[in-house]
Coordinates of C-alpha atoms in Angstrom, one line a residue:
X1 CA 0.0 0.2 -0.1
X2 CA 2.7 2.5 0.4
X3 CA 4.1 1.8 -2.7
X4 CA 0.7 2.5 -4.1
X5 CA 0.6 6.1 -2.2
X6 CA 4.0 7.0 -2.9
X7 CA 3.5 6.3 -7.0
X8 CA 0.3 8.6 -6.9
X9 CA 2.0 11.4 -5.1
X10 CA 3.3 13.0 -8.2
X11 CA 0.3 13.1 -9.9
X12 CA -1.8 15.9 -10.1
X13 CA -5.1 15.3 -8.4
X14 CA -8.4 16.5 -9.2
X15 CA -10.9 18.7 -7.2
X16 CA -12.9 15.8 -5.6
X17 CA -15.4 18.0 -3.7
X18 CA -16.7 19.5 -7.1
X19 CA -16.9 16.1 -8.7
X20 CA -18.6 14.7 -5.9
X21 CA -22.2 16.1 -6.6
X22 CA -22.3 14.0 -9.7
X23 CA -20.7 11.1 -8.1
X24 CA -23.3 10.9 -5.4
X25 CA -26.1 10.5 -7.7
X26 CA -24.6 7.5 -9.2
X27 CA -23.9 6.1 -5.8
X28 CA -27.6 6.7 -4.5
X29 CA -28.9 4.8 -7.8
X30 CA -26.7 2.0 -6.7
X31 CA -27.5 2.0 -3.0
X32 CA -31.2 1.5 -3.7
X33 CA -30.8 -1.0 -6.3
X34 CA -31.4 0.8 -9.5
X35 CA -29.8 0.3 -12.7
X36 CA -28.7 3.6 -14.1
X37 CA -29.6 4.2 -17.4
X38 CA -26.8 4.2 -20.1
X39 CA -28.3 7.4 -21.3
X40 CA -27.9 9.2 -17.8
X41 CA -24.2 10.6 -17.2
X42 CA -22.3 12.0 -14.0
X43 CA -18.1 12.2 -13.1
X44 CA -14.1 11.8 -12.4
X45 CA -10.4 13.1 -12.8
X46 CA -7.0 14.0 -12.7
X47 CA -5.5 17.4 -14.1
X48 CA -3.1 17.2 -17.0
X49 CA -1.6 20.7 -18.1
X50 CA -2.5 21.7 -21.7
X51 CA -2.6 24.7 -24.0
X52 CA -6.2 25.5 -24.7
X53 CA -8.0 27.3 -27.6
X54 CA -11.4 28.6 -26.9
X55 CA -14.0 30.9 -28.4
X56 CA -16.8 32.8 -26.7
X57 CA -19.9 34.4 -28.3
X58 CA -22.3 36.6 -27.0
X59 CA -25.5 36.9 -28.6
X60 CA -28.2 39.6 -28.0
X61 CA -31.0 38.6 -25.3
X62 CA -34.3 37.6 -25.8
X63 CA -36.8 39.9 -23.9
X64 CA -39.2 37.0 -23.2
X65 CA -37.8 33.7 -22.1
X66 CA -38.4 31.2 -25.2
X67 CA -40.3 28.0 -24.7
X68 CA -37.8 25.4 -22.9
X69 CA -37.0 22.4 -25.3
X70 CA -34.2 21.2 -23.2
X71 CA -35.4 19.4 -19.8
X72 CA -33.4 21.1 -17.2
X73 CA -36.5 20.2 -14.8
X74 CA -35.3 16.3 -14.6
X75 CA -32.2 17.3 -13.1
X76 CA -33.3 20.0 -10.3
X77 CA -33.6 23.1 -12.8
X78 CA -37.5 23.4 -12.6
X79 CA -37.3 26.7 -10.3
X80 CA -34.6 28.1 -12.7
X81 CA -36.7 27.6 -15.9
X82 CA -39.9 28.6 -13.9
X83 CA -38.4 32.0 -12.8
X84 CA -36.8 32.4 -16.2
X85 CA -40.2 32.1 -18.0
X86 CA -41.4 34.8 -15.5
X87 CA -38.7 37.4 -16.4
X88 CA -36.7 36.9 -13.1
X89 CA -32.8 36.3 -13.6
X90 CA -31.3 36.4 -17.1
X91 CA -31.2 34.1 -20.1
X92 CA -28.3 34.1 -22.5
X93 CA -26.8 32.4 -25.4
X94 CA -23.2 32.3 -24.7
X95 CA -21.1 29.8 -26.2
X96 CA -17.6 28.5 -25.6
X97 CA -15.8 25.7 -27.5
X98 CA -12.7 23.8 -26.8
X99 CA -11.1 20.5 -27.8
X100 CA -14.0 19.7 -30.1
X101 CA -16.6 20.5 -27.5
X102 CA -19.0 23.2 -27.1
X103 CA -20.4 24.7 -24.0
X104 CA -23.5 26.7 -23.7
X105 CA -24.5 29.4 -20.6
X106 CA -28.5 29.6 -21.3
X107 CA -29.5 31.3 -18.0
X108 CA -28.8 32.6 -14.7
X109 CA -31.1 33.1 -11.6
X110 CA -30.3 34.2 -8.2
X111 CA -32.2 34.3 -4.9
X112 CA -30.0 35.9 -2.1
X113 CA -28.3 32.7 -1.1
X114 CA -27.7 30.8 -4.4
X115 CA -26.8 31.5 -8.0
X116 CA -27.9 28.9 -10.0
X117 CA -27.0 28.3 -14.0
X118 CA -28.3 26.6 -16.8
X119 CA -25.5 24.8 -18.8
X120 CA -26.0 22.6 -21.9
X121 CA -23.1 20.9 -24.0
X122 CA -22.6 19.3 -27.4
X123 CA -19.9 16.5 -27.5
X124 CA -19.4 14.1 -30.4
X125 CA -18.4 11.2 -27.9
X126 CA -20.8 8.0 -27.7
X127 CA -22.0 8.4 -24.3
X128 CA -24.0 5.3 -24.0
X129 CA -20.9 3.4 -22.6
X130 CA -20.6 5.8 -19.8
X131 CA -22.5 6.0 -16.1
X132 CA -21.5 9.6 -15.8
X133 CA -19.9 12.6 -17.0
X134 CA -19.1 16.0 -15.3
X135 CA -16.5 19.0 -15.7
X136 CA -13.6 18.6 -13.4
X137 CA -13.2 22.3 -12.0
X138 CA -15.5 24.8 -11.9
X139 CA -15.0 28.6 -10.5
X140 CA -16.8 31.6 -10.5
X141 CA -14.9 35.0 -10.5
X142 CA -16.7 38.1 -9.8
X143 CA -15.9 41.6 -10.8
X144 CA -14.0 42.4 -7.6
X145 CA -11.6 39.5 -8.2
X146 CA -12.8 37.1 -5.6
X147 CA -13.4 33.2 -6.5
X148 CA -15.7 30.9 -5.4
X149 CA -16.4 27.0 -6.4
X150 CA -19.0 26.0 -8.6
X151 CA -20.8 22.7 -8.1
X152 CA -23.0 20.9 -10.7
X153 CA -23.7 17.8 -12.6
X154 CA -24.5 16.9 -16.1
X155 CA -27.1 14.3 -17.7
X156 CA -28.2 13.5 -21.1
X157 CA -31.2 14.7 -22.3
X158 CA -32.4 12.7 -25.4
X159 CA -34.9 15.2 -26.5
X160 CA -32.0 17.9 -27.6
X161 CA -29.4 15.1 -27.8
X162 CA -27.1 17.7 -25.2
X163 CA -25.9 17.1 -21.9
X164 CA -27.5 19.5 -19.5
X165 CA -26.5 20.8 -16.3
X166 CA -27.7 22.7 -13.4
X167 CA -24.5 24.8 -11.7
X168 CA -24.7 26.2 -8.4
X169 CA -22.6 28.8 -6.3
X170 CA -23.1 31.0 -3.5
X171 CA -24.9 34.5 -4.5
X172 CA -22.7 37.5 -4.2
X173 CA -24.9 39.4 -6.4
X174 CA -28.2 40.3 -4.0
X175 CA -30.2 42.9 -5.7
X176 CA -26.9 44.4 -7.6
X177 CA -25.9 44.4 -11.0
X178 CA -22.0 42.9 -11.3
X179 CA -19.8 41.4 -14.1
X180 CA -19.0 37.6 -13.7
X181 CA -16.7 35.1 -15.6
X182 CA -17.4 31.4 -15.1
X183 CA -14.8 28.9 -16.2
X184 CA -15.3 24.9 -16.4
X185 CA -12.3 22.8 -17.0
X186 CA -11.8 19.1 -18.3
X187 CA -14.7 17.1 -19.2
X188 CA -14.4 13.8 -17.0
X189 CA -16.2 10.4 -18.2
X190 CA -16.9 7.6 -15.7
X191 CA -17.5 4.0 -15.8
X192 CA -18.0 0.9 -13.5
X193 CA -15.5 -1.3 -12.9
X194 CA -16.7 -5.0 -11.6
X195 CA -13.8 -7.4 -10.4
X196 CA -14.9 -10.8 -9.2
X197 CA -13.5 -11.9 -6.1
X198 CA -12.9 -15.2 -3.9
X199 CA -16.5 -16.0 -2.2
X200 CA -16.9 -16.5 1.2
X201 CA -14.1 -14.1 2.8
X202 CA -13.1 -14.6 6.0
X203 CA -12.3 -12.0 9.0
X204 CA -8.6 -11.4 8.6
X205 CA -8.3 -12.2 4.8
X206 CA -6.5 -9.8 2.7
X207 CA -7.8 -9.8 -0.9
X208 CA -5.6 -8.3 -3.8
X209 CA -8.1 -6.9 -6.4
X210 CA -5.5 -6.0 -9.3
X211 CA -6.7 -2.3 -9.3
X212 CA -4.5 0.6 -8.9
X213 CA -7.1 2.9 -7.5
X214 CA -8.3 0.2 -4.7
X215 CA -5.4 -2.3 -4.7
X216 CA -6.6 -4.5 -1.7
X217 CA -9.3 -5.3 0.7
X218 CA -8.8 -6.5 4.4
X219 CA -11.8 -7.9 5.5
X220 CA -12.3 -6.9 9.3
X221 CA -15.3 -8.9 10.3
X222 CA -18.3 -11.0 8.8
X223 CA -21.2 -12.0 11.2
X224 CA -25.0 -13.1 10.8
X225 CA -27.6 -11.5 12.5
X226 CA -31.3 -11.7 12.1
X227 CA -31.1 -13.0 8.4
X228 CA -28.6 -10.3 7.4
X229 CA -24.8 -10.7 6.7
X230 CA -22.8 -7.8 8.0
X231 CA -19.3 -7.2 6.5
X232 CA -16.8 -4.8 7.6
X233 CA -13.5 -4.3 5.6
X234 CA -10.6 -1.8 4.6
X235 CA -10.0 -0.7 1.1
X236 CA -6.4 0.7 0.4
X237 CA -7.0 4.4 -1.4
X238 CA -4.9 7.1 -2.0
X239 CA -5.2 10.1 0.7
X240 CA -6.9 12.1 -1.9
X241 CA -9.7 9.4 -2.5
X242 CA -12.0 10.0 0.2
X243 CA -14.2 7.3 -1.1
X244 CA -15.0 9.3 -4.0
X245 CA -15.1 6.2 -6.4
X246 CA -17.9 4.5 -4.5
X247 CA -16.1 1.1 -3.5
X248 CA -18.4 -1.4 -2.6
X249 CA -19.0 -5.1 -2.6
X250 CA -21.8 -6.6 -4.7
X251 CA -23.3 -10.1 -4.3
X252 CA -24.6 -12.3 -7.1
X253 CA -26.6 -15.0 -5.5
X254 CA -28.7 -17.6 -7.6
X255 CA -28.5 -15.5 -10.8
X256 CA -29.4 -12.1 -8.9
X257 CA -27.2 -9.2 -8.1
X258 CA -27.5 -7.8 -4.3
X259 CA -26.5 -4.6 -3.3
X260 CA -26.1 -2.8 0.1
X261 CA -25.7 0.8 1.0
X262 CA -21.9 1.2 1.7
X263 CA -21.1 3.1 4.8
X264 CA -17.9 4.7 5.0
X265 CA -17.0 5.0 8.8
X266 CA -14.3 6.8 10.6
X267 CA -10.7 5.6 10.2
X268 CA -7.2 6.4 10.9
X269 CA -5.2 6.8 7.7
X270 CA -6.2 6.7 4.0
X271 CA -7.6 3.6 4.1
X272 CA -11.6 3.4 3.6
X273 CA -13.4 1.5 6.4
X274 CA -16.6 0.2 4.9
X275 CA -19.6 -1.6 6.3
X276 CA -22.3 -3.0 4.5
X277 CA -25.6 -5.0 5.5
X278 CA -26.8 -7.5 3.0
X279 CA -30.2 -9.3 3.4
X280 CA -28.8 -12.5 3.2
X281 CA -28.9 -15.7 5.3
X282 CA -25.6 -17.4 6.3
X283 CA -26.0 -20.3 3.9
X284 CA -26.9 -17.7 1.1
X285 CA -23.8 -16.0 2.0
X286 CA -21.7 -19.0 1.7
X287 CA -23.1 -19.7 -1.8
X288 CA -22.8 -16.5 -3.3
X289 CA -20.3 -14.9 -5.5
X290 CA -18.5 -11.8 -4.7
X291 CA -17.5 -8.9 -6.7
X292 CA -15.8 -5.5 -6.0
X293 CA -17.2 -2.7 -7.4
X294 CA -16.4 0.9 -8.1
X295 CA -16.4 3.9 -10.3
X296 CA -13.4 5.0 -12.5
X297 CA -12.3 7.5 -14.9
X298 CA -12.7 5.8 -18.3
X299 CA -11.9 9.0 -20.5
X300 CA -11.2 12.8 -20.3
X301 CA -11.3 15.7 -22.8
X302 CA -8.9 18.5 -21.5
X303 CA -10.0 21.7 -22.2
X304 CA -11.4 24.8 -20.8
X305 CA -14.7 26.5 -21.5
X306 CA -15.1 30.5 -20.0
X307 CA -18.1 32.9 -20.0
X308 CA -18.0 36.5 -19.4
X309 CA -21.8 37.5 -18.4
X310 CA -23.4 40.4 -16.2
X311 CA -26.1 39.7 -14.2
X312 CA -28.8 41.7 -12.5
X313 CA -30.4 40.8 -9.2
X314 CA -33.1 43.6 -8.6
X315 CA -35.8 41.6 -10.1
X316 CA -35.2 38.6 -8.0
X317 CA -34.9 40.5 -5.0
X318 CA -38.4 42.1 -5.8
X319 CA -39.8 38.9 -6.2
X320 CA -38.9 37.4 -2.7
X321 CA -42.0 37.1 -0.4
X322 CA -41.9 36.3 3.3
X323 CA -45.0 35.7 5.6
X324 CA -44.9 35.3 9.4
X325 CA -46.0 32.1 10.6
X326 CA -48.0 31.3 13.5
X327 CA -48.2 28.0 15.5
X328 CA -51.1 26.8 17.5
X329 CA -50.0 25.2 21.4
X330 CA -51.6 22.1 20.0
X331 CA -49.6 21.6 17.0
X332 CA -46.3 22.7 18.8
X333 CA -46.9 19.9 21.8
X334 CA -47.6 17.5 18.9
X335 CA -44.6 18.2 16.6
X336 CA -42.2 20.0 18.8
X337 CA -42.0 22.5 16.0
X338 CA -42.8 26.1 16.2
X339 CA -43.4 27.5 12.6
X340 CA -41.5 30.8 12.2
X341 CA -41.7 32.1 8.7
X342 CA -42.7 31.2 4.9
X343 CA -40.0 32.6 2.7
X344 CA -40.5 32.4 -1.2
X345 CA -37.6 32.9 -3.5
X346 CA -37.0 32.7 -7.2
X347 CA -35.5 29.2 -6.4
X348 CA -37.1 27.5 -3.5
X349 CA -39.9 27.5 -0.9
X350 CA -38.8 27.7 2.8
X351 CA -40.3 27.3 5.8
X352 CA -38.3 28.1 8.6
X353 CA -38.8 26.5 12.0
X354 CA -37.6 26.3 15.6
X355 CA -37.5 23.1 17.6
X356 CA -37.9 22.1 21.2
X357 CA -35.4 19.4 21.5
X358 CA -35.6 17.2 24.5
X359 CA -34.6 13.9 24.3
X360 CA -36.4 13.1 27.8
X361 CA -39.8 14.2 25.9
X362 CA -38.8 12.8 22.7
X363 CA -37.4 14.7 19.5
X364 CA -39.9 14.2 16.6
X365 CA -38.1 13.5 13.2
X366 CA -40.3 13.4 10.2
X367 CA -39.3 11.4 7.3
X368 CA -41.8 13.0 4.7
X369 CA -42.7 16.6 4.5
X370 CA -45.0 17.8 1.5
X371 CA -46.0 21.1 0.5
X372 CA -49.7 21.6 -1.1
X373 CA -50.2 24.5 -3.3
X374 CA -53.2 24.9 -4.7
X375 CA -54.0 21.4 -6.3
X376 CA -50.2 20.7 -6.6
X377 CA -48.5 18.3 -3.7
X378 CA -44.7 18.8 -3.9
X379 CA -42.0 16.8 -1.9
X380 CA -39.4 18.7 0.1
X381 CA -36.4 17.9 2.4
X382 CA -35.6 18.9 6.0
X383 CA -32.3 21.0 5.8
X384 CA -29.9 22.9 7.7
X385 CA -28.8 26.5 6.9
X386 CA -26.0 28.4 8.1
X387 CA -21.9 28.0 8.3
X388 CA -21.6 26.7 12.1
X389 CA -23.5 24.4 14.1
X390 CA -24.5 27.0 16.8
X391 CA -26.1 29.5 14.3
X392 CA -27.7 26.5 12.3
X393 CA -31.5 27.3 10.8
X394 CA -33.8 24.4 10.5
X395 CA -36.2 24.6 8.1
X396 CA -38.2 22.4 5.1
X397 CA -37.5 23.2 1.6
X398 CA -39.2 22.8 -1.5
X399 CA -38.6 23.4 -5.3
X400 CA -41.6 25.3 -6.6
X401 CA -43.5 23.7 -9.7
X402 CA -45.4 26.8 -10.5
X403 CA -44.7 30.7 -10.0
X404 CA -47.4 33.1 -9.0
X405 CA -47.0 36.9 -9.6
X406 CA -48.7 37.3 -6.0
X407 CA -48.2 34.6 -3.5
X408 CA -50.4 36.4 -0.8
X409 CA -53.6 34.6 -1.6
X410 CA -52.2 31.1 -2.7
X411 CA -53.4 28.3 -0.5
X412 CA -50.5 26.5 1.2
X413 CA -50.6 23.2 3.5
X414 CA -47.6 21.7 4.9
X415 CA -47.9 17.8 5.3
X416 CA -45.6 16.1 7.9
X417 CA -45.6 12.2 7.7
X418 CA -43.8 9.1 9.0
X419 CA -42.9 10.7 12.2
X420 CA -40.0 8.7 14.2
X421 CA -39.6 9.5 18.1
X422 CA -36.1 9.9 19.5
X423 CA -36.0 9.5 23.3
X424 CA -33.7 9.0 26.0
X425 CA -35.2 9.0 29.8
X426 CA -32.6 8.0 32.5
X427 CA -35.4 8.9 35.4
X428 CA -36.9 5.5 34.8
X429 CA -36.8 2.2 32.8
X430 CA -33.9 0.7 34.3
X431 CA -33.4 -3.2 35.0
X432 CA -30.9 -5.0 37.2
X433 CA -28.6 -7.3 35.0
X434 CA -27.2 -10.7 37.0
X435 CA -23.5 -11.0 37.4
X436 CA -22.2 -11.1 33.9
X437 CA -20.1 -13.9 32.4
X438 CA -18.7 -15.4 29.3
X439 CA -22.3 -17.0 28.5
X440 CA -25.0 -15.0 27.0
X441 CA -27.7 -14.0 29.6
X442 CA -30.9 -12.3 28.5
X443 CA -33.1 -9.7 30.1
X444 CA -36.5 -7.8 28.7
X445 CA -37.7 -4.4 29.5
X446 CA -41.1 -2.6 28.5
X447 CA -40.7 1.0 27.4
X448 CA -43.4 3.2 25.8
X449 CA -45.3 -0.2 24.9
X450 CA -42.2 -1.9 23.4
X451 CA -40.6 -5.3 24.6
X452 CA -36.8 -4.7 24.1
X453 CA -34.8 -7.7 24.7
X454 CA -31.2 -7.5 25.9
X455 CA -28.5 -10.0 25.4
X456 CA -25.5 -9.6 27.5
X457 CA -21.9 -11.1 28.1
X458 CA -18.3 -10.8 28.8
X459 CA -15.8 -10.5 25.9
X460 CA -12.5 -10.3 26.9
X461 CA -12.6 -7.6 29.5
X462 CA -15.4 -5.7 28.1
X463 CA -19.2 -6.1 28.9
X464 CA -20.9 -6.5 25.6
X465 CA -24.9 -5.6 25.5
X466 CA -26.9 -6.5 22.3
X467 CA -30.4 -4.8 22.1
X468 CA -33.5 -5.3 19.6
X469 CA -37.1 -5.3 19.7
X470 CA -39.5 -7.7 17.5
X471 CA -41.9 -4.7 17.1
X472 CA -42.2 -3.3 13.6
X473 CA -42.6 0.3 14.9
X474 CA -39.8 0.2 16.9
X475 CA -36.6 1.6 15.2
X476 CA -33.9 0.2 17.3
X477 CA -31.5 1.2 20.2
X478 CA -29.0 3.7 19.2
X479 CA -26.9 3.6 22.7
X480 CA -27.5 2.0 25.9
X481 CA -26.4 3.3 29.3
X482 CA -25.5 1.4 32.4
X483 CA -25.5 2.6 35.9
X484 CA -22.9 1.5 39.0
X485 CA -23.4 2.8 42.3
X486 CA -25.9 5.4 41.2
X487 CA -23.5 6.6 38.2
X488 CA -24.6 6.7 34.6
X489 CA -21.9 5.3 32.4
X490 CA -22.1 5.2 28.3
X491 CA -20.3 2.8 26.0
X492 CA -17.4 3.0 24.0
X493 CA -17.9 5.1 21.0
X494 CA -17.6 2.6 17.9
X495 CA -18.1 3.6 14.4
X496 CA -21.8 2.2 13.4
X497 CA -23.1 1.6 9.7
X498 CA -26.0 3.8 8.5
X499 CA -28.1 0.8 7.7
X500 CA -29.6 -0.8 10.7
X501 CA -29.0 -4.4 11.3
X502 CA -32.0 -4.3 14.2
X503 CA -29.5 -5.3 16.7
X504 CA -27.5 -2.6 18.3
X505 CA -24.2 -3.9 20.0
X506 CA -22.4 -1.6 22.8
X507 CA -19.3 -2.2 24.7
X508 CA -18.3 -1.2 27.9
X509 CA -15.0 -1.2 28.9
X510 CA -13.6 -1.1 32.9
X511 CA -16.9 -2.5 34.1
X512 CA -16.6 -3.6 37.8
X513 CA -18.3 -6.9 37.3
X514 CA -18.9 -7.5 41.3
X515 CA -20.7 -4.6 41.4
X516 CA -24.6 -4.1 41.0
X517 CA -25.4 -3.2 37.0
X518 CA -28.3 -1.8 35.9
X519 CA -29.2 -1.1 32.4
X520 CA -31.3 1.4 30.8
X521 CA -32.2 1.5 26.8
X522 CA -30.6 4.9 26.4
X523 CA -31.1 6.5 23.1
X524 CA -34.1 4.6 21.1
X525 CA -36.4 5.4 18.3
X526 CA -39.6 4.5 17.1
X527 CA -42.3 5.3 14.7
X528 CA -45.8 7.0 15.9
X529 CA -48.2 7.7 13.2
X530 CA -50.0 9.9 15.8
X531 CA -47.5 12.5 15.4
X532 CA -48.3 13.5 11.8
X533 CA -49.6 16.8 11.1
X534 CA -51.0 19.0 8.5
X535 CA -50.5 22.5 9.0
X536 CA -52.2 25.4 7.1
X537 CA -49.7 28.3 6.4

C-alpha cells in the first residue's frame, strides 16, 4: 500500500469536492438497487496541463424567455426555468468551444443565497458506454476578483441530444448588477469497474484486487444477525480519494445481483473503513459470488470553457415573498416544532422552524414533508442553513413547480408524515442485570409499550450488550446506558453503519462485574403515526 501511495504522490489531483455532486447521484442509484440508464451521465479526474484554444460568442438577449426545449426540470432545474419564464433572472445564448466540445450558458437566476446556472453541452463522444460525465473544476470570479467554487452535474437529454447541467454557487449578486466570469475545466467520463473476487471471505483475509485505484481489501469481520450478513472491511486508497469512487462489494446469488448501502466509517489513515449489510442468511452468503465494484475515470477531454456575463439581481430581490407564521399550542406540542416564517424565493420555498429538542420528552423527526400549493403536492426535504452548528437554521425546503406573481392569496398546506420519535429517559426504565459472565444472558424491558430484548455477556475484559425488539414500529436502540452505584456510564464510541441491522451492540470497558449493574435502553427510536400533522400556512 505504501508503494501505491508513493506512486500517486506526483500525480496532479482533481478537485474531488466538485466531482462529488455527480458521483453521489450514481452512488444513490446503486444503493437503492436501481440500474442507472446508459443515457444518464455523471463524473471523475486527474489534471493534465494543456494549452487551450476557446471561443466565446455573446448573442443578443431575448426579452421574453423562449419555450424551454431542453429538459432541465428532471435534473433539479425546474425552479430556474420557472423563474426565467416569469422574467426573473437572465437568459443568455453564450457559447464556448474547446477540444471539439461546445458548452452553452443558457440562463442565470439568483435568490439572495444561491446563484444557479443552466448549462448545455454538445460533444461527439458516444455516451452510451459511460455512467456519468462531469466537468472537473468549476470556478466563478466576480468583478472584484474573488473566486468561488461552482458545483454541478451533467445528464443526457435524449430530446435535445445534449448534456444538460444545473450549476450552483453562493449568491454574491444580491440586488446589484455585476460582471462575472465562469470557467469550467476538463470533461471527465466515468464507468463502472467490476472485479470478481473469491467467495466467502473470512475475517482477517486480505484480497488483492489488481486495481491501482483500490489495490487491496482487508476483511475486518463477517457476522450474521436476523437473516442479515454484516461485513466490515478496509480498502486501500490514496489520501485524496476519500471514497469518491464509491467502492463497495456486490453479491451475485442465484443469478441475482444483491447490493447493500456502503457506509464509510471513521478511520485513521487513508484506508476506507466500510460496512455493508446484506439481506442474506449465512447459507446464502456461503453460496454467493462476491464482486468488488467502483467508479473509475474512463476518459477525459482536456479543455477550458469560459463565459463572461453580466447579471442583475434587482428583479429576483423584488420577487422575494415572506410571511410570518403562527403555531397553535396543540401543533407545537404534537410536533415539537414552532413555525417561524414562510420564505419564497425565485429558486425555493422555505418554511423556517424552531424546535424544542428534549430527548427526555422525545424529539420528533419527520421522514416525509410535502407542501400542497393549490391542487399540486410537492415533496421537500428537511435541511439546515448556516455556517456553524451554533447558528444553524432548521427549515423545510421545496422546489416550486409553479410561479405566482402574487403569493399572498395562494392556499398552502404543509403535510408532515412518517414521524419517528427519538428518546432517552434515565429517570426510569432501569433493569438490574445478573452478574455478567462469558455465557450469554438475557433480559427484557417494556418501554413506551415496546418490549426490548437484551443479550449481555463478557468478551475479553468488556461487557457487551446487544439490544433489539421484534416490534415493527420500534426503530432500534442507538446507545444503551448502564448505572453502577448511582453513576451513569455510556459505552465506548464505536463506528456504526448507516443501515440498521435491527440489533445494536454496545461495548463497556472497565466495568466492575462484582458491583450491582443496572441497564437502561438509553437512546432509542420508534415510529408514531399519531404525530403526523397537517399545518395550514
